[in-house]
Tab-separated table of C-alpha atoms and ligand atoms in Angstrom:
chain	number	residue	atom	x	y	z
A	1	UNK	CA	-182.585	52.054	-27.281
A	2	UNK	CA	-180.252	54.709	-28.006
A	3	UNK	CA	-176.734	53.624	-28.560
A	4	UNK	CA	-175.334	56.703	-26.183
A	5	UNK	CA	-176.252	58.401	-22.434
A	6	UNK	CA	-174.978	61.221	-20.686
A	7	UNK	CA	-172.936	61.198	-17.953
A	8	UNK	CA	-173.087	63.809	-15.473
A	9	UNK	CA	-169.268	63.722	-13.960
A	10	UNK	CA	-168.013	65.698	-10.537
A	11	UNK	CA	-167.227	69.321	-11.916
A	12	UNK	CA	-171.526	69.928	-11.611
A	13	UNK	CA	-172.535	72.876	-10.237
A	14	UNK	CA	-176.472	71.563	-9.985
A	15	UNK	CA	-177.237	74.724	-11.886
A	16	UNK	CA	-180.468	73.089	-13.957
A	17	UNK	CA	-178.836	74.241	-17.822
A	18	UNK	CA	-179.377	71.038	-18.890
A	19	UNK	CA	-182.732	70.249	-17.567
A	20	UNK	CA	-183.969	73.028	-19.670
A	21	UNK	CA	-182.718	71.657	-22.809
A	22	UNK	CA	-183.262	67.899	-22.131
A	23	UNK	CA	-185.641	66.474	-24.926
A	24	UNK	CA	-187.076	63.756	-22.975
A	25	UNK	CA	-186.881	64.904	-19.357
A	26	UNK	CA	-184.436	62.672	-18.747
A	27	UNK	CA	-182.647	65.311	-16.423
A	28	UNK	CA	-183.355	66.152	-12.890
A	29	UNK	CA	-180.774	67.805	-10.162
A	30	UNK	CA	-180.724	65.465	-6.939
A	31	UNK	CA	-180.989	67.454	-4.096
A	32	UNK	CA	-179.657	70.110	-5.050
A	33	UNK	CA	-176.163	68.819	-5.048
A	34	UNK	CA	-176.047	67.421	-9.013
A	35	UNK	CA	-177.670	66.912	-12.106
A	36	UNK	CA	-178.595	62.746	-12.521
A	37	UNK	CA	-179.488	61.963	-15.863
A	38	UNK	CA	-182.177	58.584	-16.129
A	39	UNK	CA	-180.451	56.302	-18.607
A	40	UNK	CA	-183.484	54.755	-19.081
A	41	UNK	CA	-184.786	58.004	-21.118
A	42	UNK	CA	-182.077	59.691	-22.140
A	43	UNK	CA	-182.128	59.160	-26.214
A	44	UNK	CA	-178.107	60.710	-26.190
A	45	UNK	CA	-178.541	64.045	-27.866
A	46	UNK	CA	-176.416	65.414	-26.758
A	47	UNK	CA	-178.364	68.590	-25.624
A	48	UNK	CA	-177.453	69.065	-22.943
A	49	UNK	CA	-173.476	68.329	-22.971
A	50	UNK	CA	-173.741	71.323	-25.074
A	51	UNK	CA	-175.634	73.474	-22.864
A	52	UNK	CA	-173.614	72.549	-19.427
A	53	UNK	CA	-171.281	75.555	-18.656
A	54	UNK	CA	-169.222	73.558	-16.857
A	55	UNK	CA	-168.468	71.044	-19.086
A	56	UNK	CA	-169.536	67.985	-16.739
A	57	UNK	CA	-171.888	66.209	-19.000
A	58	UNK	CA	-169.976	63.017	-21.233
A	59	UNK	CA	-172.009	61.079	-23.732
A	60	UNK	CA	-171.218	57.450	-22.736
A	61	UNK	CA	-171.576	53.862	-25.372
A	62	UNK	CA	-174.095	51.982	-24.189
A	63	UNK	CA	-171.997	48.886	-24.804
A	64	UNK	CA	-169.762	49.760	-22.097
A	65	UNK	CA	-172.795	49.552	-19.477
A	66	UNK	CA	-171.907	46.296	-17.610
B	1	UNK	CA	-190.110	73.185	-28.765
B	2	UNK	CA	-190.279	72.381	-25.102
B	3	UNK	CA	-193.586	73.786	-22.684
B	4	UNK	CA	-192.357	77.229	-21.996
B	5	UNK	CA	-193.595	78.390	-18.133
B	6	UNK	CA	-194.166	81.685	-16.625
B	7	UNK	CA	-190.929	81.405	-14.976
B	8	UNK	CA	-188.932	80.894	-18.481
B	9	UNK	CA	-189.410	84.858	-18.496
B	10	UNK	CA	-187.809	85.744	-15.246
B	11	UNK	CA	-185.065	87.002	-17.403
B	12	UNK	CA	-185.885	90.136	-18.383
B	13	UNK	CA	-185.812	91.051	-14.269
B	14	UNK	CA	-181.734	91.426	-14.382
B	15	UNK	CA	-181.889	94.199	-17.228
B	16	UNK	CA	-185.012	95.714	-15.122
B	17	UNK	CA	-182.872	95.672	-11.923
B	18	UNK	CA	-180.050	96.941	-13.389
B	19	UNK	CA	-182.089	99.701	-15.386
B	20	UNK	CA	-183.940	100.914	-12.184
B	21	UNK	CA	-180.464	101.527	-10.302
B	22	UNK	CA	-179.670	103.474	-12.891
B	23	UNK	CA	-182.580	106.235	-12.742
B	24	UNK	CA	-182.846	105.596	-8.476
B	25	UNK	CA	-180.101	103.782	-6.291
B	26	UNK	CA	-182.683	103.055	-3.895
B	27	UNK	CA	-184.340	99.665	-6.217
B	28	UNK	CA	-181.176	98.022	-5.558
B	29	UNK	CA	-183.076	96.731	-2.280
B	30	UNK	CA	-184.759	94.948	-4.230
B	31	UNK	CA	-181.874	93.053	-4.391
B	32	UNK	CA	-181.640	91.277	-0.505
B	33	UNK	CA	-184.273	89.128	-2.741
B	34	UNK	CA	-181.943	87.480	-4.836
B	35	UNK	CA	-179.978	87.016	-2.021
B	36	UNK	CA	-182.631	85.952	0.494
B	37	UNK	CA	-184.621	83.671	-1.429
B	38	UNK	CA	-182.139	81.156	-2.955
B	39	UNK	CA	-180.558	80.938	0.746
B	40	UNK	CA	-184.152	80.190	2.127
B	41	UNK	CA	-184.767	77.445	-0.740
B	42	UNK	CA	-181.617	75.886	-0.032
B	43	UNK	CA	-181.553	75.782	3.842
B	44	UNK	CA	-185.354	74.814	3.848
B	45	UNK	CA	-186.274	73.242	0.606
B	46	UNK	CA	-182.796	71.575	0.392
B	47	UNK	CA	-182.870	72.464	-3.592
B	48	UNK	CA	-181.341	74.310	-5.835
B	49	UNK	CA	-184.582	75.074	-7.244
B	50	UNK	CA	-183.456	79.008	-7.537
B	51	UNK	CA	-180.796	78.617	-9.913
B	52	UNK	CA	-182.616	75.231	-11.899
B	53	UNK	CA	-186.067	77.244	-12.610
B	54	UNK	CA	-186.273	81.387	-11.263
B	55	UNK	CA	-182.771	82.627	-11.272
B	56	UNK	CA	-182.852	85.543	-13.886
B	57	UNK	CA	-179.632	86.007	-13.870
B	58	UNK	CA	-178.588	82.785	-15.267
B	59	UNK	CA	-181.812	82.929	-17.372
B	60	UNK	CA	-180.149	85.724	-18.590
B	61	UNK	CA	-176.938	85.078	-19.628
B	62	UNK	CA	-178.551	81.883	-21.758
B	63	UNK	CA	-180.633	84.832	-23.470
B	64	UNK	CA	-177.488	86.876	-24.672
B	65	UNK	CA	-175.240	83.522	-25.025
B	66	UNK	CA	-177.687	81.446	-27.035
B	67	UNK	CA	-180.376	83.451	-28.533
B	68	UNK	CA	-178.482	86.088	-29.024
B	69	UNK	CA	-175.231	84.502	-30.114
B	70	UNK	CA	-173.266	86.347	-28.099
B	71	UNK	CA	-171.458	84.029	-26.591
B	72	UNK	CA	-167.875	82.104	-28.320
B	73	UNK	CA	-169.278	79.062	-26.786
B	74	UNK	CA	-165.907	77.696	-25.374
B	75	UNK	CA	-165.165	75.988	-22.670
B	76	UNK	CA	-164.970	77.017	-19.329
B	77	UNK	CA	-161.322	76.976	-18.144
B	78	UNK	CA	-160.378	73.829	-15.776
B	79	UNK	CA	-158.777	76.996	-12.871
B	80	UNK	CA	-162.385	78.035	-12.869
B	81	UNK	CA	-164.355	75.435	-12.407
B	82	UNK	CA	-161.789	74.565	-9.565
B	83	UNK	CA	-163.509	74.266	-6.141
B	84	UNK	CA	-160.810	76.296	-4.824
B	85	UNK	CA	-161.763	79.313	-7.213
B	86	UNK	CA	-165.322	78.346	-6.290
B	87	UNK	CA	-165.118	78.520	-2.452
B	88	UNK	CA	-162.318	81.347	-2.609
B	89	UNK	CA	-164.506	83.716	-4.814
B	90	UNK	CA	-166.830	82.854	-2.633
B	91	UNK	CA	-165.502	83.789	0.403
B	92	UNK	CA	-163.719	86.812	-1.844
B	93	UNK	CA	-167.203	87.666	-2.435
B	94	UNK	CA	-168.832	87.501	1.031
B	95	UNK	CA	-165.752	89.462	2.524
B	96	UNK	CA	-166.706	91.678	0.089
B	97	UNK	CA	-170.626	91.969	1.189
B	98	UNK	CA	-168.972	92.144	5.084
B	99	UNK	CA	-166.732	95.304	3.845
B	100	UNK	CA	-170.218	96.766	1.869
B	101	UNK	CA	-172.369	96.752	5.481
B	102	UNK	CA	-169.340	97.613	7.572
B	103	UNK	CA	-169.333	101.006	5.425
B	104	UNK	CA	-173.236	101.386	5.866
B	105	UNK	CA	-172.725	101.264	9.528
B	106	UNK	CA	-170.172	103.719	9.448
B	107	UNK	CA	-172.525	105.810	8.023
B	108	UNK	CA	-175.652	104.989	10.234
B	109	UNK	CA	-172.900	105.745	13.144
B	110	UNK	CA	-171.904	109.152	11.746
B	111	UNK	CA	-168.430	108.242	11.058
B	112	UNK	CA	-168.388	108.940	7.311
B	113	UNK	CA	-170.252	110.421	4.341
B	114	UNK	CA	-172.450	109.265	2.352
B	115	UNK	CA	-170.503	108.292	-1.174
B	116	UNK	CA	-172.688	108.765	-4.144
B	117	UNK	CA	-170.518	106.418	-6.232
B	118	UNK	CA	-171.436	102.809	-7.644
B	119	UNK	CA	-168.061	101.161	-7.251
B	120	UNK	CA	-167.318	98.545	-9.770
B	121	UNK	CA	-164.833	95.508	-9.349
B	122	UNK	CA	-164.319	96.956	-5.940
B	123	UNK	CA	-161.754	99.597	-6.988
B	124	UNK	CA	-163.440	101.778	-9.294
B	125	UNK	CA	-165.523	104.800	-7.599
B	126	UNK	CA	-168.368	105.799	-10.620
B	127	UNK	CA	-170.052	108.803	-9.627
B	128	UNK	CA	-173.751	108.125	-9.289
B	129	UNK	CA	-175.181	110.588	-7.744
B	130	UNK	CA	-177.866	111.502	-10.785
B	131	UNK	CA	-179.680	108.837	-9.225
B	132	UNK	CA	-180.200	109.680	-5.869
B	133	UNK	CA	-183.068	112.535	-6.464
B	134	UNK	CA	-184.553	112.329	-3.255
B	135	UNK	CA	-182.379	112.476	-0.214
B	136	UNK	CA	-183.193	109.502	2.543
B	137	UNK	CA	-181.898	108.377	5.606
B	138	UNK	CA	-177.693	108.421	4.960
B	139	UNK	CA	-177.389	104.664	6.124
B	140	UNK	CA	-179.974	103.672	3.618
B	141	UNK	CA	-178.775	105.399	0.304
B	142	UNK	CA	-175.200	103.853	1.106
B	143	UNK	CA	-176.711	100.510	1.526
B	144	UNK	CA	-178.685	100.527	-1.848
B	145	UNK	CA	-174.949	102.295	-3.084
B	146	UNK	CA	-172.769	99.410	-1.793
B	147	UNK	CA	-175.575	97.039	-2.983
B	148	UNK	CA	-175.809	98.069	-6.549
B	149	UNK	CA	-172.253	97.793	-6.728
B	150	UNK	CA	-172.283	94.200	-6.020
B	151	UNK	CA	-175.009	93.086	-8.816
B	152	UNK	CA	-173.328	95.431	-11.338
B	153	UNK	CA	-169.547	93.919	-10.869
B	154	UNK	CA	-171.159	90.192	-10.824
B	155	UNK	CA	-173.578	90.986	-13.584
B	156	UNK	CA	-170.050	92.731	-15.900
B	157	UNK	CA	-168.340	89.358	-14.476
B	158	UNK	CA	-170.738	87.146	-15.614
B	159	UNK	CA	-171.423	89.186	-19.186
B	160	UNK	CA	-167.348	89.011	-20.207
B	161	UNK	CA	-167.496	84.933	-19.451
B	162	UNK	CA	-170.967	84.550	-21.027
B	163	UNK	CA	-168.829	86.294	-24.727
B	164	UNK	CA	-165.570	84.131	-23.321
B	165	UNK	CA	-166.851	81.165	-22.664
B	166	UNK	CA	-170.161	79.146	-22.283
B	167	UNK	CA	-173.788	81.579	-22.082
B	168	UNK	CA	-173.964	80.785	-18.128
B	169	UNK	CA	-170.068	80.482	-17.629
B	170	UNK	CA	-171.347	82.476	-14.461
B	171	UNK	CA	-173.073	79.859	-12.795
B	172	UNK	CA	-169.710	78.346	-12.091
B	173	UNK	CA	-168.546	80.090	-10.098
B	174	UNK	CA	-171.276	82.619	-9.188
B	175	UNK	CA	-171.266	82.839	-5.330
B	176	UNK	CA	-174.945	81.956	-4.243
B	177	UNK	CA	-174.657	78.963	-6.627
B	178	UNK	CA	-171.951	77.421	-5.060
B	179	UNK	CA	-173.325	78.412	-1.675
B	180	UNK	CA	-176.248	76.991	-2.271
B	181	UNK	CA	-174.684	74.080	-3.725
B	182	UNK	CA	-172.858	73.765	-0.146
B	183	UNK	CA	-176.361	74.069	1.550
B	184	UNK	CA	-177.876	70.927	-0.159
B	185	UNK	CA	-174.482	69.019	0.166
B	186	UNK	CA	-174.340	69.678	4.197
B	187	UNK	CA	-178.283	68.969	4.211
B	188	UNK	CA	-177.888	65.773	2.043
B	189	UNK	CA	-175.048	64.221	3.330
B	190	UNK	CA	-176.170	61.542	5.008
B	191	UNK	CA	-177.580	60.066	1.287
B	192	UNK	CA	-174.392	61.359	-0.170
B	193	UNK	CA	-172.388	58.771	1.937
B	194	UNK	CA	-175.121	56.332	1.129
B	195	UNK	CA	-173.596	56.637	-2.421
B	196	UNK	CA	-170.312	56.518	-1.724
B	197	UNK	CA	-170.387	53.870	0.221
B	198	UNK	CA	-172.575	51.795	-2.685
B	199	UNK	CA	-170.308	53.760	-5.931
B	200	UNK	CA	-173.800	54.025	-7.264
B	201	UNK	CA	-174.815	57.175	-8.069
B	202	UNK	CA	-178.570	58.275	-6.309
B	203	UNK	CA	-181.481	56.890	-8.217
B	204	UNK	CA	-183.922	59.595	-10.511
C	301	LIG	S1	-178.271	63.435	-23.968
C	301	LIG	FE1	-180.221	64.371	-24.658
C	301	LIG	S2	-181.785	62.961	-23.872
C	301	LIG	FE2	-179.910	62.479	-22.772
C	301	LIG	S3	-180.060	63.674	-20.891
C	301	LIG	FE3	-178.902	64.904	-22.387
C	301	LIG	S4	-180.441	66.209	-23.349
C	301	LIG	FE4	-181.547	64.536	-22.317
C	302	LIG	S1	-175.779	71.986	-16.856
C	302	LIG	FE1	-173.926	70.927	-16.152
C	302	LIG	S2	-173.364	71.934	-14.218
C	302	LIG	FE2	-175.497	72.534	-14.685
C	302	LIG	S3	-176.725	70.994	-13.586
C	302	LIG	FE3	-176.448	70.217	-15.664
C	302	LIG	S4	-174.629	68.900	-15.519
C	302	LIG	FE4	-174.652	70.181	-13.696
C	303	LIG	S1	-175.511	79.846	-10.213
C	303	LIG	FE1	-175.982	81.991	-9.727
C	303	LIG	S2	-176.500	82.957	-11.665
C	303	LIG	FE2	-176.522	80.751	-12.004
C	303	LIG	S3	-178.641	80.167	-11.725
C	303	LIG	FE3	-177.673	79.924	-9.723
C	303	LIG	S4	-177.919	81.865	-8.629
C	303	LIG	FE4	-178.397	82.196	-10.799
């Protein structure tokens, strides 16, 4: 498994940029309300941290999963 | 290279819009669309499925910002991304669409001219009137006048952040996104307090 994951954090506007760009389609917006990212998937790109215009998207260690 | 879909095209529709106003005022109906159908999507579908798959708009900006290069790729300042920018340009902007048919019914109700300008950033009267061939019902031409104005200011808004910042810097703080955002978070909030009650974010 990939040693990284994205983390989508509060300042998402659910606009779907990083859906578009995801790889894996690891990316899906919940209700319309934010982007959740399936940390089972995600392979930590990076993609779409990249593409988010409002910067919400972190690329987490694995390790630090509890 | 991902599956491209019919709706990875949508983009070229802004430039078309835009383009059409330009040779006859009376396209920018066309418009209530973009306003309409996100709003119906939202309140029904509970989705942001507008601005995730057919917005052009945003579509667009990712065109000129990314395949273009236009864009300086920087962040978005914190002050924008601010929900109190986000609701108060918001509610800038719908004071602004309140002011737009106030003026139209002036005009249906006699009380002023028709103004063959495009006014952009709500201050600055562009005479216009080389595309208005055909003269229609006053309270019509001033609505497509008032309307155009709108798209053109956002669309000049969102083109300066798209070469400031981030390709869809707009989509920050672009009123029917965070409206629509507001729709899905009223409509979902019974699961929203689900997760805050648990910490866990919703499962995929
Ligand atoms: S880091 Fe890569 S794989 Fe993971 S969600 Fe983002 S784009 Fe998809
Ligand atoms: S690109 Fe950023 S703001 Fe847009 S949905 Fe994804 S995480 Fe949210
Ligand atoms: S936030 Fe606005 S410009 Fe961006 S995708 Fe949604 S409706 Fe379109």
């Amino acid at each position: 498994m990939a040693k990284r994951y994205a983390e989508i954090g509060k300042d998402c506007v659910a606009c779907g940029s990083c859906i578009r760009v995801c790889p894996v389609h690891a990316v899906t917006v919940w209700r319309g309300v934010t982007a959740v990212v399936d940390k089972v998937r995600c392979v930590g790109c990076g993609k779409c941290a990249a593409e988010c215009p409002a910067g919400a998207i972190t690329l987490q260690n694995r390790e630090e999963l509890a | 290279m991902k599956k491209r879909h019919w709706y990875d095209y949508l983009w070229i529709v802004t430039p078309l819009y835009l383009g059409l106003g330009c040779f006859n005022i009376l396209f920018a109906w066309l418009g209530l669309l973009f306003f309409c159908l996100p709003l119906l999507i939202a309140i029904f579908g509970g989705s942001k499925a507008y601005c995730n798959r057919y917005c052009d708009r945003g579509q667009f900006f990712g065109v000129l910002g990314k395949t273009c290069k236009l864009s300086r790729k920087k962040p978005v300042p914190r002050w924008l991304k601010h929900p109190i920018f986000r609701y108060g340009f918001l509610i800038f902007f719908l004071l602004m669409f309140a002011n737009m048919l106030y003026v139209t019914w002036l005009v249906y109700a006699g009380a002023r001219e028709l103004g063959q300008t495009v006014t952009l950033f709500w201050t600055l009267q562009v005479p216009w009137g080389w595309a208005y061939p055909t003269a229609v019902t006053p309270w019509v031409a001033q609505f497509a006048f008032g309307f155009y104005s709108l798209m053109l200011t956002s669309a000049l808004i969102g083109l300066l952040v798209m070469v400031l910042f981030q390709p869809r810097a707009w989509c920050v703080f672009c009123p029917m996104g965070t409206m629509t955002q507001l729709i899905c978070r009223v409509r979902a909030r019974k699961q929203l307090r689900a997760v805050r009650e648990t910490g866990r974010m919703p499962e995929v």
